[in-house]
PDB file of C-alpha atoms in Angstrom:
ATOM      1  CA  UNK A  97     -13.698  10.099 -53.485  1.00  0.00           C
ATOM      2  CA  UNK A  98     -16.376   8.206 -55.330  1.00  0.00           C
ATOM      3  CA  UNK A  99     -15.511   4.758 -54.032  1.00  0.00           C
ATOM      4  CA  UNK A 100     -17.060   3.645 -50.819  1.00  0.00           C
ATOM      5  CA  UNK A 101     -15.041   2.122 -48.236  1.00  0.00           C
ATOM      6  CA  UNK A 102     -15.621  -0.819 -46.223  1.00  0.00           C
ATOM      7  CA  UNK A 103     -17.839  -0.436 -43.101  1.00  0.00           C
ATOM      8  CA  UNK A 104     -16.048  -0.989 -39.994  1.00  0.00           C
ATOM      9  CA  UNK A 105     -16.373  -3.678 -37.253  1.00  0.00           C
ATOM     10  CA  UNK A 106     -19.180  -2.164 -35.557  1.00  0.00           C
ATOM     11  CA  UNK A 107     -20.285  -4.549 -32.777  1.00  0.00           C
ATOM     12  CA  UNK A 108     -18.149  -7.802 -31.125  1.00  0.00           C
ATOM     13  CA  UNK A 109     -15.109  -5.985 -30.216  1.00  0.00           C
ATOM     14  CA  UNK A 110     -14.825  -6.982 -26.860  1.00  0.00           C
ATOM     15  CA  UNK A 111     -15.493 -10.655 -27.824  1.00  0.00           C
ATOM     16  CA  UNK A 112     -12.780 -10.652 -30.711  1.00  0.00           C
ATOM     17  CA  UNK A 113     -10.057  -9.418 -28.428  1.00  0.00           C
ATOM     18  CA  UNK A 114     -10.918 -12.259 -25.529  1.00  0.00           C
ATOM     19  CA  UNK A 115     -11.024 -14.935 -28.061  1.00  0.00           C
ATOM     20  CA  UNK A 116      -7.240 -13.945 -28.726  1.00  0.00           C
ATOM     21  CA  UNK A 117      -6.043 -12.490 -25.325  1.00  0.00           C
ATOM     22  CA  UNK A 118      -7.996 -15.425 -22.669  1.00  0.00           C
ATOM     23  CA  UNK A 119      -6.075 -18.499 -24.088  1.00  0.00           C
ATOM     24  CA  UNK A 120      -2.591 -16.329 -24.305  1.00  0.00           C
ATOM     25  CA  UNK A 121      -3.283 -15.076 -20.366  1.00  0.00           C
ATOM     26  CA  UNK A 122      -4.320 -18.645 -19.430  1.00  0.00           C
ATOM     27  CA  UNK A 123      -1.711 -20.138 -21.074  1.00  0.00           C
ATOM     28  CA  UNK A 124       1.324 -17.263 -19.798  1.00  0.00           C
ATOM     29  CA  UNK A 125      -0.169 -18.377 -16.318  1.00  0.00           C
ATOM     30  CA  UNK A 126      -0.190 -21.471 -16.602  1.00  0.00           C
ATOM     31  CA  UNK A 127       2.939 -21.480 -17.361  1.00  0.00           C
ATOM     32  CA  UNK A 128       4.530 -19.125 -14.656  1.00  0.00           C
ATOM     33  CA  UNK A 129       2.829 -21.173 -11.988  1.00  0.00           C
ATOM     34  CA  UNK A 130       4.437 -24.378 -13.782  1.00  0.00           C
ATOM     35  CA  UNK A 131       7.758 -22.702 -14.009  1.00  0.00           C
ATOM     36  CA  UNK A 132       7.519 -21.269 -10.243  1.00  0.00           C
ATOM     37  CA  UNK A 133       6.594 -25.169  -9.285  1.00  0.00           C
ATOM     38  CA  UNK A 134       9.858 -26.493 -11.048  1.00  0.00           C
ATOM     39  CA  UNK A 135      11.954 -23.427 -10.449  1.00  0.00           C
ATOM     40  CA  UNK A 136      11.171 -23.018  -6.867  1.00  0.00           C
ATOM     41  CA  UNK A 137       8.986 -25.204  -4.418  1.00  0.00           C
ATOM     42  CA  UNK A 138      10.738 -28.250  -5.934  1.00  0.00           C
ATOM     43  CA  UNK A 139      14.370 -27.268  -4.996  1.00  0.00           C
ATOM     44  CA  UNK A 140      13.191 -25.951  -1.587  1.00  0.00           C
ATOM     45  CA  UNK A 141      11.188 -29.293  -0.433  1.00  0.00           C
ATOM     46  CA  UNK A 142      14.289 -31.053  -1.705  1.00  0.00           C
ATOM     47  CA  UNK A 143      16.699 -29.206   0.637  1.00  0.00           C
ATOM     48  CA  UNK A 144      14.426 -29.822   3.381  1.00  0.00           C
ATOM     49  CA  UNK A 145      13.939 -33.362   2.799  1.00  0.00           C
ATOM     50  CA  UNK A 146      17.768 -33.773   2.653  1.00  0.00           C
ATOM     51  CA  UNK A 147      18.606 -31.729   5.570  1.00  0.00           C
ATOM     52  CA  UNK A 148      16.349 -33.815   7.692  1.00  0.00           C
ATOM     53  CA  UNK A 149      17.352 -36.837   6.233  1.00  0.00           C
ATOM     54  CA  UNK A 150      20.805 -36.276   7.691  1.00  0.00           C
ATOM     55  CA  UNK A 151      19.418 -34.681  10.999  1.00  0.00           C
ATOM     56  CA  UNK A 152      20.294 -35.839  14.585  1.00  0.00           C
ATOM     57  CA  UNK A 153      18.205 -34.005  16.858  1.00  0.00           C
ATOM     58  CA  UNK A 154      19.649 -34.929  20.200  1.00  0.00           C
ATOM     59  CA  UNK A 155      23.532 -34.326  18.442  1.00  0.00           C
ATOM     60  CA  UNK A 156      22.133 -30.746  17.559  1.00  0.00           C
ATOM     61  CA  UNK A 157      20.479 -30.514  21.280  1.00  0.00           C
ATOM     62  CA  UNK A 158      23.585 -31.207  22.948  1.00  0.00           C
ATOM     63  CA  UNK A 159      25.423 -28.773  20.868  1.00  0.00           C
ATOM     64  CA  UNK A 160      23.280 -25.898  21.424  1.00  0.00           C
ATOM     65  CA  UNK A 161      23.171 -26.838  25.258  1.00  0.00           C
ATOM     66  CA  UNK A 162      26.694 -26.602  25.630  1.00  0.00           C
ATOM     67  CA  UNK A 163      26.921 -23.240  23.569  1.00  0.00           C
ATOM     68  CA  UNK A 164      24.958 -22.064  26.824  1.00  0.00           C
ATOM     69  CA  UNK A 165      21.432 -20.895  24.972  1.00  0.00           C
ATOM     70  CA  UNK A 166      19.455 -22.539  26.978  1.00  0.00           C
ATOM     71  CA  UNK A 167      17.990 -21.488  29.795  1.00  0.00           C
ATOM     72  CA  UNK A 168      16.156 -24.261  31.449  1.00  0.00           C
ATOM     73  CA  UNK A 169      19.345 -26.756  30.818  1.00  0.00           C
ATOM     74  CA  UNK A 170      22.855 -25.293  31.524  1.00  0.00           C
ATOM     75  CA  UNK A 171      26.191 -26.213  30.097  1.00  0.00           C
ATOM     76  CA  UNK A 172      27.494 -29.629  31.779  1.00  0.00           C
ATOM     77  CA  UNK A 173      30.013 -27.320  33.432  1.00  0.00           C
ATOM     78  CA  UNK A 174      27.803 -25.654  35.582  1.00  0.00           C
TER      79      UNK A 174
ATOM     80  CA  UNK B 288      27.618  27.171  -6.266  1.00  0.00           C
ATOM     81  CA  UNK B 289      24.572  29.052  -5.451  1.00  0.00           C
ATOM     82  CA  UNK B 290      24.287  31.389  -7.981  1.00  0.00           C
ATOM     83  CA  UNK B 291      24.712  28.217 -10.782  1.00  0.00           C
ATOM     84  CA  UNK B 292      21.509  26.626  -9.195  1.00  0.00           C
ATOM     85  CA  UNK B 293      19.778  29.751  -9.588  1.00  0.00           C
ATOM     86  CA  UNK B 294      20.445  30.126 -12.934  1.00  0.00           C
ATOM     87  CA  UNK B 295      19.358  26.252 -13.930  1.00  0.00           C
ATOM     88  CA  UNK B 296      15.843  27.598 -11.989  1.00  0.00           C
ATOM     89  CA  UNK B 297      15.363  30.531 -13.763  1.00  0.00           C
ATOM     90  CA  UNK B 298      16.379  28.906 -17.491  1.00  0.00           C
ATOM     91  CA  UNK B 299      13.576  26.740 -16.410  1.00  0.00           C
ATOM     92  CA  UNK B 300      11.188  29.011 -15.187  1.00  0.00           C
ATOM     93  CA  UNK B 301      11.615  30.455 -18.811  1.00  0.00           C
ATOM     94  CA  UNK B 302      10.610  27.246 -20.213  1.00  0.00           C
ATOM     95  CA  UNK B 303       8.394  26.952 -18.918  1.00  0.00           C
ATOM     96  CA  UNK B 304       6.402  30.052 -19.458  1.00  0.00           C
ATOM     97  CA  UNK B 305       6.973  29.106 -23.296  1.00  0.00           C
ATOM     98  CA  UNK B 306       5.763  25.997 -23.390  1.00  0.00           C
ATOM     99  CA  UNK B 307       2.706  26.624 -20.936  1.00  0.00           C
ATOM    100  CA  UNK B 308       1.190  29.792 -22.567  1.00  0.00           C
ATOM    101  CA  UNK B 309      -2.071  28.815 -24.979  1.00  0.00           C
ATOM    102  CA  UNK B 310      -1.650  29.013 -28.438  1.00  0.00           C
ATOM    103  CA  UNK B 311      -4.783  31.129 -28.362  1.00  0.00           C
ATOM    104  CA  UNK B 312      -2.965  34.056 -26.203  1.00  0.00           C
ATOM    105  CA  UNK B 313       0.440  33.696 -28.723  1.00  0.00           C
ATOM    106  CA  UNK B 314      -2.237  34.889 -31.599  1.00  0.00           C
ATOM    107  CA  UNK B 315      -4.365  37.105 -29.746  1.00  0.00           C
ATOM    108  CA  UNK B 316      -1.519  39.110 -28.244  1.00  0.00           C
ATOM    109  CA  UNK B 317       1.906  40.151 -29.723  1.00  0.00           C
ATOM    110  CA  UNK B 318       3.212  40.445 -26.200  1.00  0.00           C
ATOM    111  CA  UNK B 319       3.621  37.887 -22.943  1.00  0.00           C
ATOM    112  CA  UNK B 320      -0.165  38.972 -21.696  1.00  0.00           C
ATOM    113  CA  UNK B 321      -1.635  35.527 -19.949  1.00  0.00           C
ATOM    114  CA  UNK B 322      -5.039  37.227 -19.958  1.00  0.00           C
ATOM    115  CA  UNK B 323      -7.487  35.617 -22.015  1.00  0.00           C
ATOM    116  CA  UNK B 324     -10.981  36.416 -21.956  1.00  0.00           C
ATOM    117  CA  UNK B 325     -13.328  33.077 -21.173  1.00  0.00           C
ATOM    118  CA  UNK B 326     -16.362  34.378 -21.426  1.00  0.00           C
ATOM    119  CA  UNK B 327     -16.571  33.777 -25.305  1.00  0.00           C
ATOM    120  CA  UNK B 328     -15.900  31.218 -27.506  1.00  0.00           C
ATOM    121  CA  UNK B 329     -12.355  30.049 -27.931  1.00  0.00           C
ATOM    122  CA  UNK B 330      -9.920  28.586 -30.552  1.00  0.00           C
ATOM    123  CA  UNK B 331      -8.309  25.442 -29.268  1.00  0.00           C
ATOM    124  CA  UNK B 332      -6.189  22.824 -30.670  1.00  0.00           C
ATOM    125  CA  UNK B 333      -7.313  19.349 -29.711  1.00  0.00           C
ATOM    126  CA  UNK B 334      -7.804  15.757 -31.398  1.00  0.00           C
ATOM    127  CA  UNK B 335     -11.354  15.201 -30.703  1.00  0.00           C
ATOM    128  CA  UNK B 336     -13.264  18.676 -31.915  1.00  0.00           C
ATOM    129  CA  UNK B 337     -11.684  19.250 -35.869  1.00  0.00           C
ATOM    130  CA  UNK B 338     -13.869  22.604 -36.013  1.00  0.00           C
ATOM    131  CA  UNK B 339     -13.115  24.669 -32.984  1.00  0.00           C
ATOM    132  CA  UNK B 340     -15.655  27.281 -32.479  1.00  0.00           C
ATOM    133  CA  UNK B 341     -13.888  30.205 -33.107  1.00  0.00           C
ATOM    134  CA  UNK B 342     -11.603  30.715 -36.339  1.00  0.00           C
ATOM    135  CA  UNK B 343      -7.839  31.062 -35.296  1.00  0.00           C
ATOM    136  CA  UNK B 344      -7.376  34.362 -36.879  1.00  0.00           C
ATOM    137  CA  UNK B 345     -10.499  36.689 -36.194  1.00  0.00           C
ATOM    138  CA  UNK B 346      -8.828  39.943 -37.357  1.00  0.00           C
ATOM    139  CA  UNK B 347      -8.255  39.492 -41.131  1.00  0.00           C
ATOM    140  CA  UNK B 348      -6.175  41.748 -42.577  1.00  0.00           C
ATOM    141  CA  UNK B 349      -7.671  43.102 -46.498  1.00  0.00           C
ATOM    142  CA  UNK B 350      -5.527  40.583 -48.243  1.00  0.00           C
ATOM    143  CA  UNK B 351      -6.787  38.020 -46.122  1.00  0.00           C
ATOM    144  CA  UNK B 352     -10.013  39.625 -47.065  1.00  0.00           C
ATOM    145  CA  UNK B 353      -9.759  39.208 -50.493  1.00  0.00           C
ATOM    146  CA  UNK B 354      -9.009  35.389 -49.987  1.00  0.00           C
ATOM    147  CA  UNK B 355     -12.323  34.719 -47.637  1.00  0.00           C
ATOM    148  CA  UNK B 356     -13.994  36.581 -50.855  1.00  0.00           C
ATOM    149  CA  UNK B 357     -12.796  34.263 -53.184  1.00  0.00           C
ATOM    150  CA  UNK B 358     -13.315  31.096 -51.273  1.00  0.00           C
ATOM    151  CA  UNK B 359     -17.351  31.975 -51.925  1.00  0.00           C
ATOM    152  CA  UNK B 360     -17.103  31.368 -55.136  1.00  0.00           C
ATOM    153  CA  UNK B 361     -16.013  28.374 -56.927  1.00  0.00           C
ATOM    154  CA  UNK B 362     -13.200  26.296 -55.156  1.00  0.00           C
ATOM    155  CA  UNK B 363     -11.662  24.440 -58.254  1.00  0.00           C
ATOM    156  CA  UNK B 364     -10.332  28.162 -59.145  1.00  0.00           C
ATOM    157  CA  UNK B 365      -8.272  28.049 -56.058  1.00  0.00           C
ATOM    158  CA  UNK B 366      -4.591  27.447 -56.102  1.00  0.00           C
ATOM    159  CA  UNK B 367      -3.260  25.299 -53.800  1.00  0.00           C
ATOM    160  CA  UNK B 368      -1.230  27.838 -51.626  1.00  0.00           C
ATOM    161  CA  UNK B 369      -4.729  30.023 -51.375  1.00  0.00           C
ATOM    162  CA  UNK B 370      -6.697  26.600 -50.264  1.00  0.00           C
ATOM    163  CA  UNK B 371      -3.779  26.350 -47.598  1.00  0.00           C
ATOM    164  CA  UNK B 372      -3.607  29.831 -46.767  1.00  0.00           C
ATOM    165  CA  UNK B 373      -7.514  29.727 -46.262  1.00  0.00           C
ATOM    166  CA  UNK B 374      -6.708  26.932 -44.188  1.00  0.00           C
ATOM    167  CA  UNK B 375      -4.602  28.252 -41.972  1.00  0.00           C
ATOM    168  CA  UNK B 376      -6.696  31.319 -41.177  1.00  0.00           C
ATOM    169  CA  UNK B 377      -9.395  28.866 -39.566  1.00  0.00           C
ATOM    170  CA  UNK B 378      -6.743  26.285 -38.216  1.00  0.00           C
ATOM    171  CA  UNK B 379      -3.498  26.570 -36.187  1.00  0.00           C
ATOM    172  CA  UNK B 380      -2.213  23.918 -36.106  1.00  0.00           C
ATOM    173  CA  UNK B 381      -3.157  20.246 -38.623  1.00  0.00           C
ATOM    174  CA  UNK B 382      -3.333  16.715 -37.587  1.00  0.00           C
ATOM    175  CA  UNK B 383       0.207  15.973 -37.168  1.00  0.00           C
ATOM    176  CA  UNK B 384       1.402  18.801 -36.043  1.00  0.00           C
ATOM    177  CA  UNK B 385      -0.698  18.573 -33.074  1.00  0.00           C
ATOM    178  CA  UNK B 386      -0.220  14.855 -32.292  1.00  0.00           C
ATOM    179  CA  UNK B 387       3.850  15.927 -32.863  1.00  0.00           C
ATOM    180  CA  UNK B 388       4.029  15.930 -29.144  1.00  0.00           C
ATOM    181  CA  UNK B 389       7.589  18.155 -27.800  1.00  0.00           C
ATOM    182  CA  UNK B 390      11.168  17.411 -26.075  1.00  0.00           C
ATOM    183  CA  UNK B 391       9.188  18.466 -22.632  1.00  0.00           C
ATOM    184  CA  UNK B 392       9.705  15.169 -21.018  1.00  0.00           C
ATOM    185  CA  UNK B 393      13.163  16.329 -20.545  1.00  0.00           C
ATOM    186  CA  UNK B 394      12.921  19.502 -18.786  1.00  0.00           C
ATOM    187  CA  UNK B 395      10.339  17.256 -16.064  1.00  0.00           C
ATOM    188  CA  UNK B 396      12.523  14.500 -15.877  1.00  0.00           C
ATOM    189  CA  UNK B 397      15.473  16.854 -15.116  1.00  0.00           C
ATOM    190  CA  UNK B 398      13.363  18.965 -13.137  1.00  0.00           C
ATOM    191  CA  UNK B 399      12.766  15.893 -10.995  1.00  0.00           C
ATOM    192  CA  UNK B 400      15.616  14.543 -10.844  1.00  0.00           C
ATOM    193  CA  UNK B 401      17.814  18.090 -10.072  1.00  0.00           C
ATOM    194  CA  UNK B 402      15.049  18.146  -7.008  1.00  0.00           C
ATOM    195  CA  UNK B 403      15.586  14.846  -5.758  1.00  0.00           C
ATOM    196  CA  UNK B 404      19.215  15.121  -5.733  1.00  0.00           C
ATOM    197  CA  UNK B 405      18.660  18.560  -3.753  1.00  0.00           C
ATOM    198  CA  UNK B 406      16.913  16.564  -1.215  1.00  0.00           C
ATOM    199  CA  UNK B 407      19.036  14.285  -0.847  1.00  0.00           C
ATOM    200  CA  UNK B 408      21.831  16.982   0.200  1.00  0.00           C
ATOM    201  CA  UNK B 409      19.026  18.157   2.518  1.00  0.00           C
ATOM    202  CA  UNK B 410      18.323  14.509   4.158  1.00  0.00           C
ATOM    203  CA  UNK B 411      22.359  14.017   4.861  1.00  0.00           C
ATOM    204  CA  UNK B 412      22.282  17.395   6.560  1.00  0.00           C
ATOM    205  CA  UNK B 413      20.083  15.897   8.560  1.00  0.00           C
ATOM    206  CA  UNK B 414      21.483  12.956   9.031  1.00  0.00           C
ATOM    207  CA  UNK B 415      24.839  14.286  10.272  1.00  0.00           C
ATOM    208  CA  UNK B 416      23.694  17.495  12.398  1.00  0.00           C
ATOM    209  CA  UNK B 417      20.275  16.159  13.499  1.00  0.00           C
ATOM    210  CA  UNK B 418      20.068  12.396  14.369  1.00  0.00           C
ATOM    211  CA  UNK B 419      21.427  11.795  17.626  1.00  0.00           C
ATOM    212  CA  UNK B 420      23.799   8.528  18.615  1.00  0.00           C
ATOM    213  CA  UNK B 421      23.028   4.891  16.928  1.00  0.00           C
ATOM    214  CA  UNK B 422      22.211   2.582  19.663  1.00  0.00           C
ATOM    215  CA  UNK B 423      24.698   0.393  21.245  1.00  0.00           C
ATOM    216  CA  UNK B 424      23.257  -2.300  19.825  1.00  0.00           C
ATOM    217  CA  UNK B 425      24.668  -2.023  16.187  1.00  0.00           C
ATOM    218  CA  UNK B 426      28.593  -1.465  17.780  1.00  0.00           C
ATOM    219  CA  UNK B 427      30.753  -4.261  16.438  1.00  0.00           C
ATOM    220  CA  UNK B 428      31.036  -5.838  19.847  1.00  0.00           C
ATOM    221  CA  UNK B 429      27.428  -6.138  20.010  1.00  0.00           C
ATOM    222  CA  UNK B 430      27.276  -7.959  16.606  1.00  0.00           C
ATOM    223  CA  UNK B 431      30.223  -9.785  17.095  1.00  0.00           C
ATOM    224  CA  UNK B 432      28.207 -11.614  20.161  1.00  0.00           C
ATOM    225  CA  UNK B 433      24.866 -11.358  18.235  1.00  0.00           C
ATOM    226  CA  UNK B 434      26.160 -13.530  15.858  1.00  0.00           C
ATOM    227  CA  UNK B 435      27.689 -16.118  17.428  1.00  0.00           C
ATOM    228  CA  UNK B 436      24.755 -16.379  19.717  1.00  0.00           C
ATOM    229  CA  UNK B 437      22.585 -16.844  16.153  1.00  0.00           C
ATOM    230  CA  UNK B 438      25.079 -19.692  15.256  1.00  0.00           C
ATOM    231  CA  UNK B 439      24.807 -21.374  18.557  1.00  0.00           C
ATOM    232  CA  UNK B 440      20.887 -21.121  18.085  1.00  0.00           C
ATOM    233  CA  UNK B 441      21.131 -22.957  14.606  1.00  0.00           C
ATOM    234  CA  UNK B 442      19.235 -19.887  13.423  1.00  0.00           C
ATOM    235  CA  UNK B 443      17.609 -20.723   9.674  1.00  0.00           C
ATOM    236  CA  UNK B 444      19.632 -24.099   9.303  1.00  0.00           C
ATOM    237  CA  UNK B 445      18.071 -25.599   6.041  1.00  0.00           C
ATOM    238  CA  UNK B 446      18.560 -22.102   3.347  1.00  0.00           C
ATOM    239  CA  UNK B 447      20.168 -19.377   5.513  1.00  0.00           C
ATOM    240  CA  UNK B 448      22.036 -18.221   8.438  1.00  0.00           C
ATOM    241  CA  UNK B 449      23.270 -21.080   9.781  1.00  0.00           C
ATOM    242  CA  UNK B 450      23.515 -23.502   6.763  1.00  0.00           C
ATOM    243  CA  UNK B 451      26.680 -21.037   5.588  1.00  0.00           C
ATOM    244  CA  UNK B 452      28.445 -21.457   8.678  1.00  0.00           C
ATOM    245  CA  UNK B 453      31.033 -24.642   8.944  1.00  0.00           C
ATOM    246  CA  UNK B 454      30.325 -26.021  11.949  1.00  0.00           C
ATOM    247  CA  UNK B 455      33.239 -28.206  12.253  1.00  0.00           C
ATOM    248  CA  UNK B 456      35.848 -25.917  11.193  1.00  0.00           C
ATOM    249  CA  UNK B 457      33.901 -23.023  13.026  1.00  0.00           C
ATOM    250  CA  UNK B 458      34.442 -20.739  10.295  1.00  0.00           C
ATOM    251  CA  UNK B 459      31.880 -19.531   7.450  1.00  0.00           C
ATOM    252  CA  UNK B 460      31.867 -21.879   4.248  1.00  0.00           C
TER     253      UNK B 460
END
């Protein structure tokens, strides 16, 4: 045992490991969020915009007041 | 059935006795005595003290005598069995063998699980012989208008309820 080995990293530990974890857990994120954007909210607003685009609102109210859900206006039969 | 269950519980109260009894007490003790005396110092096997501060064997028999006398003199007359003979008299177990870790994992895990699937025999007991009638609400006649009521309503339109009914063949898509 007569060489001497080399003196370990004493100090700076925390800062090595956050100069390689921050950018990787920024990046992962950054990702994810982009990913959730595309994946998600972009397919959703889309159906919405579509649905509406196609929507008659009195068609749909005259539907549903003949199905008899209403109660303030009843079924023309009534 | 019964007496098979019993017999799982009490291989594994014998497991456990094994594997929880102190190394200290299996060298102390030839028989199953839990007692151990904490008042002094005691031996223990652990990662972060290497010199415990007691020696694992404290009664040395004369040839184990004759070894402790010989380690005072000069080591490089040692062979290499003595050196690890004198080692073990101070150590139980080394390094690896301590970090070895054991199948014990197993015995929990089935543990665990043999309980949970106990209590679930125990919860439909319950279920049947306890808990009175389901309301009248959940009876397929119920539903049956409960739903078409929801369709009527146009419930969730865009993504869900009513966006997989066919509203002009009045029949789901």
């Amino acid at each position: 045992m007569t060489m001497s080995l080399t003196k370990p990293a004493m100090r700076g530990l925390l800062a090595k490991r956050l100069r390689f974890h921050l950018p990787i857990a920024f990046g992962l994120s950054l990702i994810a969020a982009i990913a959730f954007k595309y994946a998600v909210t972009e397919p959703r607003n889309k159906a919405y915009a579509d649905f509406y685009k196609q929507y008659d609102a009195t068609k749909e109210f005259n539907a549903m007041k003949e199905a008899g859900i209403f109660e303030s206006v009843r079924p023309s039969g009534e | 059935m019964l007496s098979s269950r019993a017999l799982v519980r009490g291989l594994q109260c014998g497991l456990w006795r094994r594997v929880s009894t102190s190394s200290g007490a299996w060298a102390a003790h030839s028989h199953d005595v839990d007692m151990i005396d904490c008042s002094v110092p005691q031996y223990n096997n652990r990662l972060d003290t290497p010199l415990p501060d007691v020696p694992f064997v404290r009664n040395l028999n004369p040839e184990q005598k004759k070894l402790k006398e010989k380690e005072n003199g000069p080591w490089t007359q040692l062979t290499k069995e003595e050196k690890l003979a004198i080692y073990r008299l101070t150590h139980e177990l080394s390094y690896p063998e301590m970090r070895k870790g054991s199948k014990e994992w197993m015995t929990v895990l089935g543990g665990v699980f043999f309980f949970l699937g106990f209590t679930g025999l125990l919860v439909w007991w319950q279920r049947v012989y306890v808990y009175g009638d389901v309301p009248h609400t959940l009876s397929p006649e119920w539903v049956e208008q409960q739903t078409q009521r929801m369709i009527d309503m146009r419930v969730n339109p865009v993504h869900g309820f009513s966006h997989k009914w066919d509203y002009e063949k009045k029949q789901w898509k």
